[in-house]
Coordinates of C-alpha atoms in Angstrom, one line a residue:
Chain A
X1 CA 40.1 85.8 100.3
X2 CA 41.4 82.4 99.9
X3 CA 42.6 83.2 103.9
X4 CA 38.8 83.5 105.3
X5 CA 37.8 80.7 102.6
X6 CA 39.8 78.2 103.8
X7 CA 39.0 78.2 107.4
X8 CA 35.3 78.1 106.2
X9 CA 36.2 74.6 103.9
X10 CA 37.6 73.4 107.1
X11 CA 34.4 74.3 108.7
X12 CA 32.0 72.9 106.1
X13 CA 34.2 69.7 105.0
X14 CA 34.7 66.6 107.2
X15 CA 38.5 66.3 108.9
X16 CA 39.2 64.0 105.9
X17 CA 38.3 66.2 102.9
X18 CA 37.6 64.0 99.8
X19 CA 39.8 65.1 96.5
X20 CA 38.3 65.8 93.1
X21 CA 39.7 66.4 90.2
X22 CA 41.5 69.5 88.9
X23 CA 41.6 70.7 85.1
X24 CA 44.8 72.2 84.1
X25 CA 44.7 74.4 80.6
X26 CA 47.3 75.7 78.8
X27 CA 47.2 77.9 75.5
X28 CA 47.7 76.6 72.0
X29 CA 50.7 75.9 70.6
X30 CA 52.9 79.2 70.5
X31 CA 55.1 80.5 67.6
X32 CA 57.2 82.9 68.5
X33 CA 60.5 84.5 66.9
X34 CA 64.0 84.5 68.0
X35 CA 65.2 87.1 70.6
X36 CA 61.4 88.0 71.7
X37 CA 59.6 86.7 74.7
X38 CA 56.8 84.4 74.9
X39 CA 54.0 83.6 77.9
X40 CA 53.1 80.2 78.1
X41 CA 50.0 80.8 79.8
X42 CA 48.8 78.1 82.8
X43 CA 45.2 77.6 84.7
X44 CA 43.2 74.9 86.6
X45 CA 39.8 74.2 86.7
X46 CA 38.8 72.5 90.2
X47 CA 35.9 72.4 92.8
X48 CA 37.7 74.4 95.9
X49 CA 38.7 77.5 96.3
X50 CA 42.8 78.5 95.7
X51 CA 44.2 77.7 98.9
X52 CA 47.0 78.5 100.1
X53 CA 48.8 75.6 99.0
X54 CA 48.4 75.5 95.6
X55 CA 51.3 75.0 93.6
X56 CA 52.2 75.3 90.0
X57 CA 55.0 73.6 88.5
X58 CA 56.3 73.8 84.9
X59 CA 58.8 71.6 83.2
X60 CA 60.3 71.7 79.9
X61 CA 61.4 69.0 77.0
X62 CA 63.9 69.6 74.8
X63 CA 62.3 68.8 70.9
X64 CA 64.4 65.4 70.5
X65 CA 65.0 64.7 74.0
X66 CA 63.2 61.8 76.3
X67 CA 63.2 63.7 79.7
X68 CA 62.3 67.2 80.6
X69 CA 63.7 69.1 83.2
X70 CA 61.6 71.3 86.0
X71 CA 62.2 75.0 85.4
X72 CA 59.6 76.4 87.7
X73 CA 58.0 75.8 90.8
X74 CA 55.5 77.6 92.9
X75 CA 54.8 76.6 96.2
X76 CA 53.8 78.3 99.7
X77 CA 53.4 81.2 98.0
X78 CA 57.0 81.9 96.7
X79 CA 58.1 81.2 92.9
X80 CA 61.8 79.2 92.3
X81 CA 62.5 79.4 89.0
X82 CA 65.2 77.8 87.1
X83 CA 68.4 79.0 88.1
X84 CA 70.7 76.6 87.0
X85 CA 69.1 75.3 83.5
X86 CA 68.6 76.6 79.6
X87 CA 66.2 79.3 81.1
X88 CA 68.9 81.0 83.4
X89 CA 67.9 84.7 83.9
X90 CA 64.9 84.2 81.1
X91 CA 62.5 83.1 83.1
X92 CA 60.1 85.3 85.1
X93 CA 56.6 84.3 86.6
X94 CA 53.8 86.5 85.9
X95 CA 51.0 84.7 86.6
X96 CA 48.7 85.3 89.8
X97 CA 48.0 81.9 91.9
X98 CA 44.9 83.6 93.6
X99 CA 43.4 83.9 90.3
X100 CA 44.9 80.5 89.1
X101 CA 47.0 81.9 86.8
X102 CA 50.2 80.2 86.9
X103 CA 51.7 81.9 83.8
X104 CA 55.5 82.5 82.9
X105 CA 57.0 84.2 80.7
X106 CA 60.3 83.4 79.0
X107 CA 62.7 86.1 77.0
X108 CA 65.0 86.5 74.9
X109 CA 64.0 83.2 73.0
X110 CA 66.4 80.7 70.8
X111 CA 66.4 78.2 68.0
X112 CA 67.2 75.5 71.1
X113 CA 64.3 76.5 73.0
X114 CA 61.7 74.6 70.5
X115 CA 60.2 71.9 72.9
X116 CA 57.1 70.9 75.4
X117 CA 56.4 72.8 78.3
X118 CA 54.4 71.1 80.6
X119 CA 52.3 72.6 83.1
X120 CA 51.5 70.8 86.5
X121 CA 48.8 72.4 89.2
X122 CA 47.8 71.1 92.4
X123 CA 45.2 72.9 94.7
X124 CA 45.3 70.5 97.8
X125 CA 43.1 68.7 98.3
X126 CA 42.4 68.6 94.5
X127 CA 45.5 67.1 93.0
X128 CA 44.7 64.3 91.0
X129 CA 44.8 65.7 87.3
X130 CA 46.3 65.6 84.5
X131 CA 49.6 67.8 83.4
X132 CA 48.8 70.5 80.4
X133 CA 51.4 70.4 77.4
X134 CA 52.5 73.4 75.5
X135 CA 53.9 73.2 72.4
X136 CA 57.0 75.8 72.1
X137 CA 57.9 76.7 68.0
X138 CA 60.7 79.2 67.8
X139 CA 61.6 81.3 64.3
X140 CA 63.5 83.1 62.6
X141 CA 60.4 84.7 60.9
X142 CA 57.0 83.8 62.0
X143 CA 55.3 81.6 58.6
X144 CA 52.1 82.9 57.1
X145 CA 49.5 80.7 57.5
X146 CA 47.8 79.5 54.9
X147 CA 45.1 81.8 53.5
X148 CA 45.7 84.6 55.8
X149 CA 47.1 87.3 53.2
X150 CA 44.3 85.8 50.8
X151 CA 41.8 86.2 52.7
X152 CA 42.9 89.6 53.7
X153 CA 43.4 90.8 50.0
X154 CA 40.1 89.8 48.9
X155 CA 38.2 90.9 52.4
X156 CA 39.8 94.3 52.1
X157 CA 38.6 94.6 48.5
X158 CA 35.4 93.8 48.8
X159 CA 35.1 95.8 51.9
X160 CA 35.9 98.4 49.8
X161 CA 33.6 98.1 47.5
X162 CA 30.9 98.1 49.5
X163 CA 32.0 101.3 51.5
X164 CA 32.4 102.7 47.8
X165 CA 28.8 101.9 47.4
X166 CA 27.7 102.7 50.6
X167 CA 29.0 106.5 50.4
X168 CA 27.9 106.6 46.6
X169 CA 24.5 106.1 47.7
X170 CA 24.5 108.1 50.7
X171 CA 25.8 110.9 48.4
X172 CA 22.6 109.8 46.3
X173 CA 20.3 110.1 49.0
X174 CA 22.1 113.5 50.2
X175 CA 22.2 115.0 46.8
X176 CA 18.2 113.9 46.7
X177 CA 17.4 115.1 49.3
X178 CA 18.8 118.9 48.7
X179 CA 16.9 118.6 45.3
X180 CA 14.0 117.6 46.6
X181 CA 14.2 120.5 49.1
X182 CA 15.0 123.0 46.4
X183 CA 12.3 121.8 44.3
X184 CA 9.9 121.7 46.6
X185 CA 10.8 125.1 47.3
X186 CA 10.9 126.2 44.0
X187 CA 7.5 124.9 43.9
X188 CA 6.4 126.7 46.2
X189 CA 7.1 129.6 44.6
X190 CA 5.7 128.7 42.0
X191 CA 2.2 128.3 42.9
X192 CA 2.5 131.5 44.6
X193 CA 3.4 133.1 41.4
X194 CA 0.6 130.3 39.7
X195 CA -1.5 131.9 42.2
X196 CA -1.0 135.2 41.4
X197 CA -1.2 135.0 38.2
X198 CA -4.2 133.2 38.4
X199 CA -5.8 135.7 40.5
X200 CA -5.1 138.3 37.8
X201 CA -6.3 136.0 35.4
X202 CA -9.5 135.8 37.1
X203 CA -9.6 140.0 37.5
X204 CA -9.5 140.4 34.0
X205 CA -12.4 139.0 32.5
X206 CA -13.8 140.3 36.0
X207 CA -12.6 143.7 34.9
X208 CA -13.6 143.2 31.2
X209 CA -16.7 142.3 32.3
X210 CA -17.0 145.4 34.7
X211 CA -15.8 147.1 31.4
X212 CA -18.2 146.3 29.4
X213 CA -21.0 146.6 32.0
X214 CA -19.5 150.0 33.2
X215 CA -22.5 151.7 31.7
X216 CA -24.8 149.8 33.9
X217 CA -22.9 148.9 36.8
X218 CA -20.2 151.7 38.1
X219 CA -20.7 150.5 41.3
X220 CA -20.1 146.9 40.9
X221 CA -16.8 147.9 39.7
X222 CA -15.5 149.4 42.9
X223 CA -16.9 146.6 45.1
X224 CA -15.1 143.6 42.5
X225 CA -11.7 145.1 43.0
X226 CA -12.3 145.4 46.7
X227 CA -13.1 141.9 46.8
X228 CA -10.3 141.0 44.4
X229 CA -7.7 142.7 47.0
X230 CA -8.7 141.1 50.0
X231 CA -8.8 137.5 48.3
X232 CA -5.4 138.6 47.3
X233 CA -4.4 139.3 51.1
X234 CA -6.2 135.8 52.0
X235 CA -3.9 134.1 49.5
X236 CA -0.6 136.2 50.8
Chain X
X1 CA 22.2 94.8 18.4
X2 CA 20.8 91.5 19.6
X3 CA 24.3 90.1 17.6
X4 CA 26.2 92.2 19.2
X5 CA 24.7 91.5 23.0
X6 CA 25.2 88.2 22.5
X7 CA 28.6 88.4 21.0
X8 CA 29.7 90.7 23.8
X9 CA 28.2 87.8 26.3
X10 CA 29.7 85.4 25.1
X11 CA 33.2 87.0 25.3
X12 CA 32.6 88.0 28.9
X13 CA 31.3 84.0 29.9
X14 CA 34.7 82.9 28.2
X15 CA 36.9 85.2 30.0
X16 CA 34.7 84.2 33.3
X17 CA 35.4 80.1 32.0
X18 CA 39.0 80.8 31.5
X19 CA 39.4 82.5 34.8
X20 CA 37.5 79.6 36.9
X21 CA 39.8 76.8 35.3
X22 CA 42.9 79.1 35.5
X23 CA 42.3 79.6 38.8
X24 CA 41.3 75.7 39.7
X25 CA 43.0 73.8 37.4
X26 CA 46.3 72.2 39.0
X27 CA 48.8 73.5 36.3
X28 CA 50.2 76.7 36.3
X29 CA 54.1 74.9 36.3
X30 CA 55.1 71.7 35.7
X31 CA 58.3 70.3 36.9
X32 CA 59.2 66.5 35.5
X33 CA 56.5 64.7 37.0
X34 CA 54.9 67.8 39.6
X35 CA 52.5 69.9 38.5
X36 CA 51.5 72.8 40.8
X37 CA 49.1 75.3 40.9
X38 CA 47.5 78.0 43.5
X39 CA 46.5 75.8 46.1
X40 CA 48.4 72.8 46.2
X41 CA 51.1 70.7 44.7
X42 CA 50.9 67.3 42.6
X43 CA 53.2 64.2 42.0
X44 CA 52.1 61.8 40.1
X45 CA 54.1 59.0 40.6
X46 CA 53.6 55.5 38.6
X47 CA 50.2 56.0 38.0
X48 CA 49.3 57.2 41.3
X49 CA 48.6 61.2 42.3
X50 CA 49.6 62.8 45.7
X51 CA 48.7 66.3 46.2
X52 CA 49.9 68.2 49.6
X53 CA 49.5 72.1 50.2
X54 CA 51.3 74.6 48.2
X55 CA 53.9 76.5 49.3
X56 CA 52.5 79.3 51.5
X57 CA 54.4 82.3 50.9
X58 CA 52.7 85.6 50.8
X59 CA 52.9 86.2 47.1
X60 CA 51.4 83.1 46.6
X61 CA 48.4 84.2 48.1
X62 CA 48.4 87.2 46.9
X63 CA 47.9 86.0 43.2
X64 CA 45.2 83.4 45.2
X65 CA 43.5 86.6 45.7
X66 CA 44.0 88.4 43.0
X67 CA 42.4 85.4 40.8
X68 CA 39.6 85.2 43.3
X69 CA 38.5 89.2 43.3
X70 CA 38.9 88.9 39.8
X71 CA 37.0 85.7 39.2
X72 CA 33.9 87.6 41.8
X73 CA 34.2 91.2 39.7
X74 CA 33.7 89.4 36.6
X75 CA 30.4 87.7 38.2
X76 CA 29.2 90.7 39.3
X77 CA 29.8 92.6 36.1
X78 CA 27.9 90.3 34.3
X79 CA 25.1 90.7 37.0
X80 CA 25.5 93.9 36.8
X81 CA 25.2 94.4 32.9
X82 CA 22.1 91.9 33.1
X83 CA 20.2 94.4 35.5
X84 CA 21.4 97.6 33.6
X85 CA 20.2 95.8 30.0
X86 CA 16.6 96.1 31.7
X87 CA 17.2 99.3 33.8
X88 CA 19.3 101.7 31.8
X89 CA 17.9 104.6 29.6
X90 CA 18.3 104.5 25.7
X91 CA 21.7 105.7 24.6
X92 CA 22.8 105.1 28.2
X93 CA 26.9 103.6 28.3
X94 CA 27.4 100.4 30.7
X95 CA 30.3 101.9 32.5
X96 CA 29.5 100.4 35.8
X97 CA 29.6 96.9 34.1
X98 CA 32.4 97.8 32.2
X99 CA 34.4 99.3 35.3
X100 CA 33.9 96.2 36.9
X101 CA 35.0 93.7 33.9
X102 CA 38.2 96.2 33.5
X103 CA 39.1 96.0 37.0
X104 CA 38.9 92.1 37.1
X105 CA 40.9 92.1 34.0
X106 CA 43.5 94.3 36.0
X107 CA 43.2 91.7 39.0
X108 CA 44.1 88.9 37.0
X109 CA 47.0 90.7 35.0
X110 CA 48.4 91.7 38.5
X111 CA 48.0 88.2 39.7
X112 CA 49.9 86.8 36.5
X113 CA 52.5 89.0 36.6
X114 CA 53.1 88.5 40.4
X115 CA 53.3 84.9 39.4
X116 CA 55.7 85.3 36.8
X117 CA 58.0 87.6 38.8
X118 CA 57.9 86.1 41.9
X119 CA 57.5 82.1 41.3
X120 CA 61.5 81.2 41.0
X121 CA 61.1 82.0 44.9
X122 CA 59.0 78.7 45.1
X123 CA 59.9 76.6 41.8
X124 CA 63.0 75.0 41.0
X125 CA 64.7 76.1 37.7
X126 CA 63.1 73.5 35.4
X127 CA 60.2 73.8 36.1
X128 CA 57.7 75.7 32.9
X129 CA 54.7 77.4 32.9
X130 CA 51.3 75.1 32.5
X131 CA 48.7 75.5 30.6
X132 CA 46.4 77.1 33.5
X133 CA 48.7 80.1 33.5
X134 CA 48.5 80.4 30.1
X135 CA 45.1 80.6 30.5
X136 CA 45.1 83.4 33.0
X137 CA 47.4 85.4 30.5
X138 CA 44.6 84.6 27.7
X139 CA 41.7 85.6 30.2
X140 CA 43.6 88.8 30.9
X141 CA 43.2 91.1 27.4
X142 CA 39.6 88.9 26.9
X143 CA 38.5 91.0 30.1
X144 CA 40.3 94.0 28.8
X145 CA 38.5 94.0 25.4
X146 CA 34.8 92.9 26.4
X147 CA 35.2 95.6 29.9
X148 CA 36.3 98.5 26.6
X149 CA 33.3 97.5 24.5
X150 CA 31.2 97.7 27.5
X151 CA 32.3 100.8 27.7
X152 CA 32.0 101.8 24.1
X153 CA 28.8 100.2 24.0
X154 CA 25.6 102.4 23.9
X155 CA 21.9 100.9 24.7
X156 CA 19.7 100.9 21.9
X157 CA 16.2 99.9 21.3

């Protein structure tokens, strides 16, 4: 990419090309224990597009010490790391220079690594910027920060609480909701049986009635219970 | 019964006052001149006070906790025996007030005892309890007793 781009900045820009300026980030300070590995992470911020001479360089500073000491260098697309210094044989680069990453990563960490590690990037023509400082903290056990087990205590409490109430009153709603099916079931039955009884209700004064008026009406008699039976087959 | 409501109340808003100034007040040890509590550490040195972070160790915090869940359970059980005094049958027992009250009594006995096992890690060998721990000890069977008579306690009228 940064092959077909750079012909095409040559195209666009004048034989001269004017330099802006390049933002270099690093991470926050980094706590880290003895005997593990740390990446001090390394990026730039600028106009162009990664050429193919951009160059990272990082250099450390002893905590207590006025000068630091290169221990990295990437240019023309090879990395030269320290070979010679503290980080003998600890120091690998992992970053990825097209993606401006110019991360390393440093193992098998000791009490006398605690210092600054600066980060430099240049992306010619962009070079005028300012180097990125990283602040290296080595331990034998990493410190709690203040209010992080608090925090956590309480949050997990009261997160528990609330799922305690949550399932409590979807078991509620659950446990309603079955009893509202069976009532409304039983209900159901119910009125069936309501209706039933209600329709015998109804026969027997019918039937009394038929009774007492058998003398005049025999015929009546037949034709109520007929009607009785289909309104009983309606209501079924 | 109205007595005995308003006893009950008061008991749980002085276990509730005990626990705030327990848990703010800066004395659960004093050493010489140094009094420290959860949060930070005080010298007072001719006249004038300097206070810088306390030591932040996880037990620490975990009695930091422990004072605040208990300090929030208490609130909430007296919410909560507020809304059940208007919502809850007759006869009816507050036990979700009184769960609540219990457990924050349990919260601040844990935290107290955590303190008193674990502060030699952080204070030197003079140093003696304050007044604020004290306090938390006093807030702890207060909590107990009004969460057991919440309990206990039946709705009337």
């Amino acid at each position: 990419m940064s092959s077909v781009s750079s012909p095409v900045s040559l195209v666009l820009l004048p034989p001269a090309p004017q330099s802006e300026a390049i933002v270099i980030y690093t991470g926050w300070d980094r706590h880290a224990l003895v005997g593990s590995e740390v990446r001090l992470y390394c990026s730039f911020f600028s106009w162009r597009w990664t050429s193919e001479d951009v160059t990272f360089s990082w250099s450390y500073r002893p905590d207590g010490s006025r000068d630091s000491i290169s221990i990295f260098h990437y240019t023309g697309g090879m990395p030269y790391v320290d070979n010679k210094g503290p980080f003998r044989d600890r120091l690998e680069f992992i970053g990825n220079p097209r993606r401006r990453d110019g991360s390393i990563l440093i193992r098998n960490l000791d009490y006398s690594d605690n210092g600054t590690f600066t980060c430099d990037a240049k992306n010619p023509p962009d070079i005028v910027g300012r180097p990125s400082n990283v602040r290296l903290l080595v331990y034998d056990k990493v410190p709690v920060r203040a209010g992080v087990i608090t925090g956590a205590i309480i949050g997990s409490v009261l997160g528990l609480l609330i799922l305690v109430v949550a399932i409590y009153y979807l078991m509620r709603f659950l446990v309603a909701r079955r009893v509202f099916n069976l009532s409304v079931s039983k209900l159901e039955k119910g009125k069936k049986g309501k209706g039933k009884e209600g329709s015998q209700q109804r026969q027997g004064p019918v039937l009394y009635a038929t009774l007492d008026q058998s003398s005049k009406l025999l015929k009546g008699v037949g034709s109520e219970k007929k009607k009785s039976g289909d309104s009983r087959k309606d209501k079924k | 019964m109205l007595l005995l409501l308003l006893g009950i109340i008061i008991l749980h808003i002085a276990a509730l006052v005990l626990l705030f100034v327990s848990t703010i007040v800066s004395a659960w040890a004093y050493d010489g001149n140094t009094s420290s509590d959860l949060w930070s550490n005080c010298t007072t040195t001719n006249g004038g006070s300097h206070c810088d972070q306390a030591f932040t160790g996880e037990w620490i915090q975990a009695v930091q906790a422990l004072m605040i869940l208990s300090i929030i359970f208490s609130v909430l059980s007296l919410f909560l025996f507020f809304c059940q005094l208007f919502t809850l049958q007759k006869g009816g027992r507050f036990f979700l007030t009184g769960i609540f009250q219990i457990l924050a009594s349990l919260f601040v006995m844990s935290g107290a005892i955590i303190y008193t096992v674990k502060s030699t890690e952080w204070l030197s060998q003079a140093a003696t309890y304050g007044f604020a721990y004290i306090l938390a000890w006093v807030a702890f069977p207060l909590a107990l007793i009004s969460g057991l008579i919440y309990v206990i306690l039946r709705k009337r009228e």
